[in-house]
Amino acid sequence: MSKGFLLVLSGPSGSGKGTVSEALMKRAKDIVFSTSITTRAPRPNEVDGENYFFISEERFEEMVANDELLEHAFVHTNYYGTPKEFVFEQIKKGEIVLLEIDVQGALQIKERYKEAVFVFLIPPTMDELRNRIIKRGTESEKDIETRFANAFKELDFVDEYDYFVVNDVVEKAVEDIEAIIVAERLRVKRHENIKENVTEKR
């Protein structure tokens, strides 16, 4: 059995991480989604335990103190983090774990867990990114300006990633990520006894 791995998907706010992740999960039944925790309030139609685990700041601080998180960050006035026990359990089973997080969190994981695969999702243009943020209708004008300014800063970190995918058409972006997954599955380091498997008698 090939070893599982952690697939980290991140990019600027408005790049479409959530939409692409959802479409990828529908097509690839062998991928497990890692649900992050956050102290922000749920958006309309978001479900606790599916989109995020929505928790208090007190509980978040407790998890940090107990070393229960693979990464954590303060983004756009809220805390986010990744419970690490679930991630490592799934990888041991040979599963691919999809983690959709911001750049801060991705860089923490890269520092602590170099076996992960990092994909940076970018919009076709920055004008399109701004339009997407506005169309969501979930942020104030101040929040929109903050997220747009942060997007420019986050683009500076694309060189820290293994791959980039342009999210112009969602289906094409998903196909590109699927191609990355196929390539990563075939890495020699993710398999044991390749020679024996090929030469054993049938």
Coordinates of N, CA and C in Angstrom, one line a residue:
M1 N 0.8 -1.2 0.0 CA 0.0 0.0 0.0 C 0.9 1.2 0.0
S2 N 0.6 2.2 -0.8 CA 1.3 3.4 -0.9 C 1.1 4.3 0.3
K3 N 2.0 5.1 0.7 CA 1.9 5.9 1.9 C 0.9 7.1 1.5
G4 N 0.1 7.5 2.5 CA -0.7 8.6 2.3 C 0.1 9.9 2.4
F5 N -0.5 11.0 2.2 CA 0.2 12.3 2.3 C -0.8 13.4 2.6
L6 N -0.2 14.5 3.0 CA -1.0 15.7 3.3 C -0.9 16.7 2.1
L7 N -2.1 17.0 1.5 CA -2.1 18.0 0.4 C -2.6 19.3 0.9
V8 N -1.8 20.3 0.9 CA -2.1 21.6 1.5 C -2.5 22.5 0.3
L9 N -3.7 23.0 0.4 CA -4.2 24.0 -0.6 C -4.4 25.3 0.0
S10 N -3.7 26.3 -0.5 CA -4.0 27.7 0.0 C -3.8 28.7 -1.1
G11 N -4.1 30.0 -0.7 CA -4.1 31.0 -1.7 C -4.8 32.2 -1.1
P12 N -4.8 33.3 -1.8 CA -5.5 34.6 -1.3 C -7.0 34.4 -1.1
S13 N -7.5 35.2 -0.2 CA -9.0 35.2 0.0 C -9.6 35.6 -1.3
G14 N -10.6 34.8 -1.7 CA -11.3 35.1 -3.0 C -10.7 34.3 -4.2
S15 N -9.7 33.5 -3.9 CA -9.1 32.7 -5.0 C -9.9 31.5 -5.3
G16 N -10.9 31.2 -4.4 CA -11.8 30.1 -4.7 C -11.4 28.8 -4.1
K17 N -10.6 28.8 -3.0 CA -10.2 27.6 -2.3 C -11.3 26.7 -1.9
G18 N -12.4 27.3 -1.3 CA -13.5 26.5 -0.9 C -14.2 25.8 -2.0
T19 N -14.5 26.6 -3.1 CA -15.2 26.0 -4.3 C -14.4 24.9 -4.9
V20 N -13.1 25.1 -5.1 CA -12.2 24.1 -5.7 C -12.1 22.9 -4.8
S21 N -12.0 23.1 -3.5 CA -11.9 21.9 -2.6 C -13.2 21.1 -2.7
E22 N -14.3 21.7 -2.7 CA -15.6 21.0 -2.7 C -15.7 20.2 -4.0
A23 N -15.4 20.9 -5.1 CA -15.5 20.2 -6.4 C -14.5 19.0 -6.5
L24 N -13.3 19.2 -5.9 CA -12.3 18.1 -5.9 C -12.8 16.9 -5.0
M25 N -13.4 17.2 -3.9 CA -13.9 16.1 -3.0 C -15.0 15.3 -3.7
K26 N -15.8 16.0 -4.5 CA -16.9 15.3 -5.1 C -16.4 14.3 -6.2
R27 N -15.3 14.7 -6.8 CA -14.8 13.9 -7.9 C -13.8 12.8 -7.4
A28 N -13.1 13.1 -6.3 CA -12.1 12.2 -5.8 C -12.6 11.6 -4.5
K29 N -13.1 10.4 -4.6 CA -13.7 9.8 -3.4 C -12.7 9.3 -2.4
D30 N -11.4 9.2 -2.8 CA -10.4 8.7 -2.0 C -9.6 9.7 -1.2
I31 N -10.1 11.0 -1.2 CA -9.5 12.1 -0.5 C -10.3 12.4 0.8
V32 N -9.6 12.5 1.9 CA -10.2 12.9 3.1 C -10.0 14.4 3.4
F33 N -11.1 15.1 3.7 CA -11.0 16.5 4.0 C -10.7 16.7 5.5
S34 N -9.6 17.6 5.7 CA -9.3 17.9 7.1 C -10.0 19.2 7.5
T35 N -10.9 19.1 8.4 CA -11.7 20.2 8.9 C -10.9 21.1 9.9
S36 N -10.7 22.3 9.6 CA -10.0 23.2 10.5 C -10.9 23.8 11.6
I37 N -10.3 24.4 12.6 CA -11.0 25.1 13.6 C -10.9 26.6 13.4
T38 N -11.9 27.3 13.9 CA -11.8 28.8 13.8 C -12.6 29.4 14.9
T39 N -12.2 30.6 15.2 CA -13.0 31.4 16.2 C -13.9 32.4 15.5
R40 N -13.9 32.5 14.2 CA -14.8 33.4 13.5 C -16.2 32.8 13.5
A41 N -17.2 33.7 13.3 CA -18.6 33.3 13.2 C -18.9 32.6 11.9
P42 N -19.8 31.6 11.8 CA -20.1 30.9 10.6 C -20.7 31.9 9.6
R43 N -20.4 31.6 8.3 CA -21.1 32.4 7.2 C -22.4 31.6 6.9
P44 N -23.3 32.3 6.2 CA -24.5 31.6 5.8 C -24.3 30.3 5.1
N45 N -25.0 29.3 5.4 CA -24.9 28.0 4.9 C -23.7 27.1 5.3
E46 N -22.8 27.7 6.2 CA -21.7 26.9 6.7 C -22.2 26.1 7.8
V47 N -21.7 24.9 7.9 CA -22.1 23.9 8.9 C -21.0 23.6 9.8
D48 N -21.2 23.6 11.1 CA -20.2 23.3 12.1 C -19.8 21.8 12.0
G49 N -18.5 21.6 11.9 CA -18.0 20.2 11.8 C -17.8 19.8 10.4
E50 N -18.3 20.6 9.4 CA -18.1 20.3 8.0 C -17.2 21.3 7.4
N51 N -17.6 22.6 7.4 CA -16.8 23.7 6.8 C -15.7 24.0 7.8
Y52 N -16.0 24.1 9.1 CA -15.0 24.4 10.1 C -15.6 23.8 11.4
F53 N -14.8 23.7 12.4 CA -15.3 23.6 13.8 C -15.2 25.0 14.4
F54 N -16.4 25.5 14.7 CA -16.4 26.9 15.2 C -16.3 26.8 16.7
I55 N -15.3 27.4 17.3 CA -15.0 27.3 18.7 C -14.7 28.7 19.3
S56 N -14.7 28.8 20.6 CA -14.4 30.0 21.3 C -12.9 30.3 21.4
E57 N -12.5 31.5 21.6 CA -11.1 31.8 21.8 C -10.5 31.1 22.9
E58 N -11.3 30.9 24.0 CA -10.8 30.2 25.2 C -10.4 28.8 24.8
R59 N -11.3 28.1 24.1 CA -11.0 26.7 23.7 C -9.8 26.6 22.7
F60 N -9.7 27.6 21.9 CA -8.6 27.7 20.9 C -7.3 27.8 21.7
E61 N -7.2 28.7 22.6 CA -6.0 28.8 23.4 C -5.7 27.6 24.2
E62 N -6.7 26.9 24.6 CA -6.4 25.6 25.4 C -5.8 24.6 24.4
M63 N -6.3 24.5 23.2 CA -5.7 23.5 22.3 C -4.3 23.9 21.9
V64 N -4.0 25.1 21.8 CA -2.6 25.6 21.5 C -1.7 25.2 22.6
A65 N -2.1 25.4 23.9 CA -1.4 25.1 25.1 C -1.1 23.6 25.2
N66 N -2.1 22.8 24.7 CA -1.9 21.3 24.8 C -1.3 20.7 23.6
D67 N -0.7 21.6 22.7 CA 0.0 21.1 21.5 C -0.9 20.1 20.7
E68 N -2.2 20.5 20.5 CA -3.1 19.7 19.8 C -3.3 20.1 18.3
L69 N -2.5 21.2 17.9 CA -2.7 21.7 16.6 C -1.4 21.5 15.7
L70 N -1.6 21.2 14.5 CA -0.5 21.1 13.5 C 0.0 22.4 13.1
E71 N -0.9 23.4 13.1 CA -0.6 24.8 12.8 C -1.7 25.6 13.3
H72 N -1.4 26.9 13.5 CA -2.4 27.8 13.9 C -2.0 29.2 13.5
A73 N -3.0 30.1 13.3 CA -2.6 31.5 12.8 C -3.8 32.4 13.2
F74 N -3.4 33.7 13.2 CA -4.4 34.8 13.4 C -4.5 35.5 12.1
V75 N -5.7 35.4 11.5 CA -5.9 35.9 10.1 C -7.3 36.7 10.1
H76 N -7.2 37.9 9.5 CA -8.4 38.7 9.4 C -9.2 38.8 10.7
T77 N -8.5 39.1 11.8 CA -9.1 39.3 13.1 C -9.6 38.0 13.8
N78 N -9.3 36.8 13.2 CA -9.8 35.6 13.8 C -8.7 34.5 13.9
Y79 N -8.8 33.5 14.7 CA -7.9 32.5 14.9 C -8.3 31.3 14.0
Y80 N -7.3 30.6 13.4 CA -7.6 29.3 12.7 C -6.5 28.3 13.1
G81 N -6.9 27.0 13.0 CA -5.9 26.0 13.3 C -6.3 24.6 12.7
T82 N -5.4 23.7 12.8 CA -5.6 22.3 12.2 C -5.3 21.3 13.3
P83 N -6.3 20.6 13.8 CA -6.1 19.5 14.7 C -5.2 18.4 14.1
K84 N -4.1 18.1 14.7 CA -3.1 17.2 14.1 C -3.4 15.7 14.2
E85 N -4.1 15.3 15.3 CA -4.3 13.9 15.5 C -5.0 13.2 14.3
F86 N -6.0 13.9 13.8 CA -6.8 13.3 12.7 C -6.0 13.2 11.5
V87 N -5.2 14.3 11.2 CA -4.4 14.3 10.0 C -3.4 13.1 9.9
F88 N -2.7 12.9 11.0 CA -1.6 11.8 11.1 C -2.3 10.4 11.1
E89 N -3.4 10.3 11.7 CA -4.1 9.0 11.7 C -4.5 8.6 10.3
Q90 N -5.0 9.5 9.5 CA -5.4 9.2 8.1 C -4.2 8.9 7.2
I91 N -3.1 9.7 7.4 CA -1.9 9.4 6.6 C -1.4 8.0 6.8
K92 N -1.4 7.6 8.1 CA -1.0 6.3 8.4 C -1.8 5.2 7.7
K93 N -3.1 5.5 7.5 CA -4.0 4.6 6.8 C -3.7 4.6 5.3
G94 N -2.9 5.5 4.8 CA -2.6 5.5 3.3 C -3.5 6.5 2.6
E95 N -4.2 7.3 3.4 CA -5.2 8.3 2.8 C -4.5 9.6 2.4
I96 N -5.1 10.3 1.4 CA -4.7 11.7 1.1 C -5.5 12.6 1.9
V97 N -4.9 13.5 2.6 CA -5.7 14.4 3.5 C -5.6 15.8 2.8
L98 N -6.7 16.3 2.5 CA -6.8 17.7 1.9 C -7.0 18.7 2.9
L99 N -6.1 19.6 3.0 CA -6.1 20.7 4.0 C -6.2 22.1 3.3
E100 N -7.2 22.8 3.5 CA -7.4 24.1 2.9 C -7.2 25.2 3.9
I101 N -6.0 25.8 3.8 CA -5.6 26.8 4.8 C -5.0 28.0 4.2
D102 N -4.8 29.0 5.0 CA -4.1 30.3 4.6 C -2.6 30.1 4.5
V103 N -2.0 31.1 3.9 CA -0.5 31.0 3.7 C 0.3 30.9 5.0
Q104 N -0.2 31.6 6.1 CA 0.5 31.5 7.4 C 0.6 30.1 7.9
G105 N -0.6 29.5 7.8 CA -0.7 28.1 8.3 C 0.2 27.1 7.4
A106 N 0.1 27.3 6.1 CA 0.9 26.5 5.2 C 2.4 26.6 5.5
L107 N 2.9 27.8 5.8 CA 4.3 27.9 6.1 C 4.7 27.3 7.4
Q108 N 3.8 27.3 8.3 CA 4.1 26.6 9.6 C 4.2 25.1 9.4
I109 N 3.3 24.6 8.6 CA 3.3 23.1 8.3 C 4.6 22.8 7.5
K110 N 5.0 23.6 6.6 CA 6.2 23.3 5.8 C 7.4 23.2 6.7
E111 N 7.4 24.0 7.7 CA 8.5 24.1 8.7 C 8.5 22.8 9.6
R112 N 7.3 22.3 9.9 CA 7.2 21.2 10.9 C 7.0 19.9 10.2
Y113 N 6.5 19.9 9.0 CA 6.1 18.6 8.4 C 6.4 18.7 6.9
K114 N 7.7 18.4 6.5 CA 8.2 18.6 5.2 C 7.6 17.6 4.2
E115 N 7.0 16.6 4.6 CA 6.5 15.6 3.7 C 5.2 16.0 3.0
A116 N 4.6 17.1 3.4 CA 3.4 17.6 2.8 C 3.6 18.1 1.4
V117 N 2.5 18.1 0.6 CA 2.6 18.6 -0.8 C 1.8 19.9 -0.8
F118 N 2.4 21.0 -1.3 CA 1.9 22.3 -1.2 C 1.4 22.9 -2.5
V119 N 0.2 23.3 -2.6 CA -0.4 23.8 -3.9 C -1.0 25.2 -3.6
F120 N -0.6 26.2 -4.4 CA -1.0 27.6 -4.3 C -2.0 27.9 -5.4
L121 N -3.2 28.3 -4.9 CA -4.3 28.6 -5.9 C -4.3 30.1 -6.1
I122 N -4.3 30.5 -7.4 CA -4.3 31.9 -7.7 C -5.4 32.3 -8.6
P123 N -5.9 33.5 -8.6 CA -7.0 33.9 -9.5 C -6.4 34.3 -10.8
P124 N -7.2 34.3 -11.9 CA -6.7 34.7 -13.2 C -6.1 36.2 -13.2
T125 N -6.8 37.0 -12.5 CA -6.3 38.4 -12.3 C -6.7 38.9 -10.9
M126 N -6.0 40.0 -10.5 CA -6.4 40.5 -9.2 C -7.7 41.3 -9.2
D127 N -8.1 41.8 -10.4 CA -9.4 42.4 -10.5 C -10.5 41.4 -10.3
E128 N -10.3 40.2 -10.8 CA -11.3 39.1 -10.7 C -11.4 38.7 -9.2
L129 N -10.2 38.7 -8.5 CA -10.2 38.3 -7.1 C -11.0 39.3 -6.3
R130 N -10.8 40.6 -6.6 CA -11.6 41.6 -5.8 C -13.1 41.4 -6.1
N131 N -13.5 41.2 -7.4 CA -14.9 41.0 -7.7 C -15.5 39.8 -6.9
R132 N -14.7 38.7 -6.8 CA -15.2 37.5 -6.1 C -15.4 37.8 -4.6
I133 N -14.5 38.6 -4.0 CA -14.7 38.9 -2.6 C -16.0 39.8 -2.4
I134 N -16.2 40.7 -3.3 CA -17.3 41.6 -3.2 C -18.6 40.8 -3.4
K135 N -18.6 39.9 -4.4 CA -19.8 39.2 -4.7 C -20.3 38.2 -3.6
R136 N -19.3 37.8 -2.7 CA -19.7 37.0 -1.6 C -20.7 37.7 -0.7
G137 N -20.6 39.0 -0.6 CA -21.5 39.7 0.2 C -21.5 39.4 1.7
T138 N -20.4 38.9 2.2 CA -20.3 38.5 3.6 C -19.3 39.4 4.4
E139 N -18.6 40.3 3.7 CA -17.7 41.2 4.4 C -18.1 42.6 4.3
S140 N -17.7 43.4 5.2 CA -17.9 44.9 5.2 C -16.9 45.5 4.2
E141 N -17.0 46.7 3.9 CA -16.1 47.4 3.0 C -14.7 47.4 3.5
K142 N -14.6 47.6 4.8 CA -13.3 47.5 5.5 C -12.6 46.2 5.4
D143 N -13.4 45.1 5.6 CA -12.9 43.8 5.5 C -12.5 43.4 4.1
I144 N -13.2 43.9 3.1 CA -12.9 43.7 1.7 C -11.5 44.3 1.4
E145 N -11.3 45.5 1.9 CA -10.0 46.2 1.6 C -8.9 45.5 2.3
T146 N -9.2 45.0 3.5 CA -8.1 44.2 4.3 C -7.7 43.0 3.5
R147 N -8.7 42.2 3.1 CA -8.5 41.0 2.4 C -7.8 41.2 1.0
F148 N -8.2 42.2 0.4 CA -7.5 42.5 -0.9 C -6.1 42.9 -0.7
A149 N -5.8 43.7 0.3 CA -4.4 44.1 0.6 C -3.6 42.9 1.0
N150 N -4.2 42.0 1.8 CA -3.5 40.8 2.2 C -3.2 39.9 1.0
A151 N -4.1 39.9 0.0 CA -3.9 39.0 -1.1 C -2.6 39.4 -1.8
F152 N -2.3 40.6 -2.0 CA -1.1 41.0 -2.7 C 0.2 40.5 -1.9
K153 N 0.1 40.6 -0.5 CA 1.2 40.1 0.3 C 1.4 38.6 0.2
E154 N 0.2 37.9 0.1 CA 0.3 36.5 0.1 C 0.9 35.9 -1.2
L155 N 0.7 36.7 -2.3 CA 1.2 36.3 -3.6 C 2.8 36.2 -3.5
D156 N 3.4 37.0 -2.6 CA 4.8 36.9 -2.5 C 5.4 35.6 -2.1
F157 N 4.5 34.7 -1.5 CA 4.9 33.5 -0.9 C 4.7 32.3 -1.9
V158 N 4.3 32.5 -3.1 CA 4.1 31.4 -4.0 C 5.3 30.6 -4.3
D159 N 6.5 31.2 -4.1 CA 7.7 30.4 -4.3 C 8.0 29.4 -3.3
E160 N 7.2 29.5 -2.2 CA 7.4 28.5 -1.1 C 6.6 27.2 -1.4
Y161 N 5.8 27.2 -2.4 CA 4.9 26.1 -2.7 C 5.6 25.2 -3.8
D162 N 5.0 23.9 -3.8 CA 5.5 23.0 -4.8 C 4.9 23.2 -6.2
Y163 N 3.6 23.6 -6.2 CA 2.8 23.8 -7.4 C 2.0 25.0 -7.3
F164 N 1.6 25.6 -8.4 CA 0.5 26.6 -8.4 C -0.5 26.2 -9.5
V165 N -1.8 26.6 -9.2 CA -2.9 26.3 -10.1 C -3.7 27.6 -10.2
V166 N -4.0 27.9 -11.5 CA -4.8 29.1 -11.7 C -6.3 28.7 -11.7
N167 N -7.1 29.4 -10.9 CA -8.5 29.1 -10.8 C -9.3 30.1 -11.6
D168 N -9.3 29.8 -12.9 CA -10.1 30.6 -13.8 C -11.4 29.9 -14.0
V169 N -11.3 28.6 -14.4 CA -12.5 27.7 -14.6 C -12.3 26.6 -13.5
V170 N -13.3 26.4 -12.7 CA -13.1 25.5 -11.5 C -12.8 24.1 -12.0
E171 N -13.5 23.6 -13.0 CA -13.3 22.3 -13.5 C -11.8 22.1 -13.9
K172 N -11.2 23.1 -14.6 CA -9.8 23.0 -15.0 C -8.9 23.0 -13.8
A173 N -9.2 23.8 -12.8 CA -8.4 23.9 -11.6 C -8.4 22.5 -10.9
V174 N -9.5 21.9 -10.9 CA -9.6 20.6 -10.2 C -8.8 19.5 -11.0
E175 N -8.9 19.6 -12.3 CA -8.2 18.6 -13.1 C -6.7 18.8 -12.9
D176 N -6.2 20.0 -12.8 CA -4.8 20.3 -12.5 C -4.4 19.7 -11.2
I177 N -5.2 19.8 -10.2 CA -4.9 19.3 -8.9 C -4.9 17.7 -8.9
E178 N -5.8 17.2 -9.6 CA -5.9 15.7 -9.8 C -4.6 15.2 -10.4
A179 N -4.1 16.0 -11.4 CA -2.8 15.6 -12.1 C -1.7 15.6 -11.1
I180 N -1.7 16.6 -10.2 CA -0.7 16.7 -9.1 C -0.7 15.5 -8.2
I181 N -2.0 15.1 -7.8 CA -2.2 13.9 -7.0 C -1.6 12.6 -7.6
V182 N -1.9 12.5 -8.9 CA -1.4 11.3 -9.6 C 0.1 11.2 -9.6
A183 N 0.7 12.4 -9.8 CA 2.2 12.4 -9.8 C 2.7 12.1 -8.5
E184 N 2.1 12.7 -7.4 CA 2.6 12.5 -6.1 C 2.4 11.0 -5.6
R185 N 1.3 10.4 -6.1 CA 1.1 9.0 -5.7 C 2.2 8.1 -6.3
L186 N 2.8 8.5 -7.4 CA 3.8 7.7 -8.1 C 5.3 8.0 -7.6
R187 N 5.4 8.9 -6.6 CA 6.7 9.1 -6.1 C 7.3 7.9 -5.4
V188 N 8.5 7.6 -5.7 CA 9.1 6.3 -5.2 C 9.1 6.3 -3.7
K189 N 9.3 7.4 -3.1 CA 9.4 7.5 -1.6 C 8.1 7.1 -0.9
R190 N 7.0 7.1 -1.7 CA 5.7 6.8 -1.1 C 5.4 5.3 -1.2
H191 N 6.3 4.5 -1.7 CA 6.1 3.1 -1.9 C 7.3 2.3 -1.3
E192 N 6.9 1.1 -0.8 CA 7.9 0.2 -0.3 C 8.0 -1.1 -1.2
N193 N 9.2 -1.7 -1.3 CA 9.3 -3.0 -2.0 C 8.8 -2.9 -3.4
I194 N 9.1 -1.9 -4.2 CA 8.6 -1.8 -5.5 C 9.2 -2.9 -6.4
K195 N 10.5 -3.2 -6.3 CA 11.1 -4.3 -7.0 C 10.5 -5.6 -6.7
E196 N 10.2 -5.9 -5.5 CA 9.6 -7.2 -5.1 C 8.2 -7.3 -5.6
N197 N 7.5 -6.2 -5.6 CA 6.1 -6.3 -6.1 C 6.1 -6.6 -7.6
V198 N 7.1 -6.1 -8.4 CA 7.2 -6.2 -9.8 C 7.6 -7.7 -10.2
T199 N 8.6 -8.2 -9.4 CA 9.2 -9.4 -9.8 C 8.6 -10.7 -9.1
E200 N 7.7 -10.5 -8.2 CA 7.1 -11.6 -7.5 C 6.3 -12.5 -8.5
K201 N 6.4 -13.8 -8.2 CA 5.7 -14.7 -9.1 C 4.2 -14.6 -8.9
R202 N 3.5 -14.7 -10.1 CA 2.0 -14.7 -10.1 C 1.5 -16.1 -10.1

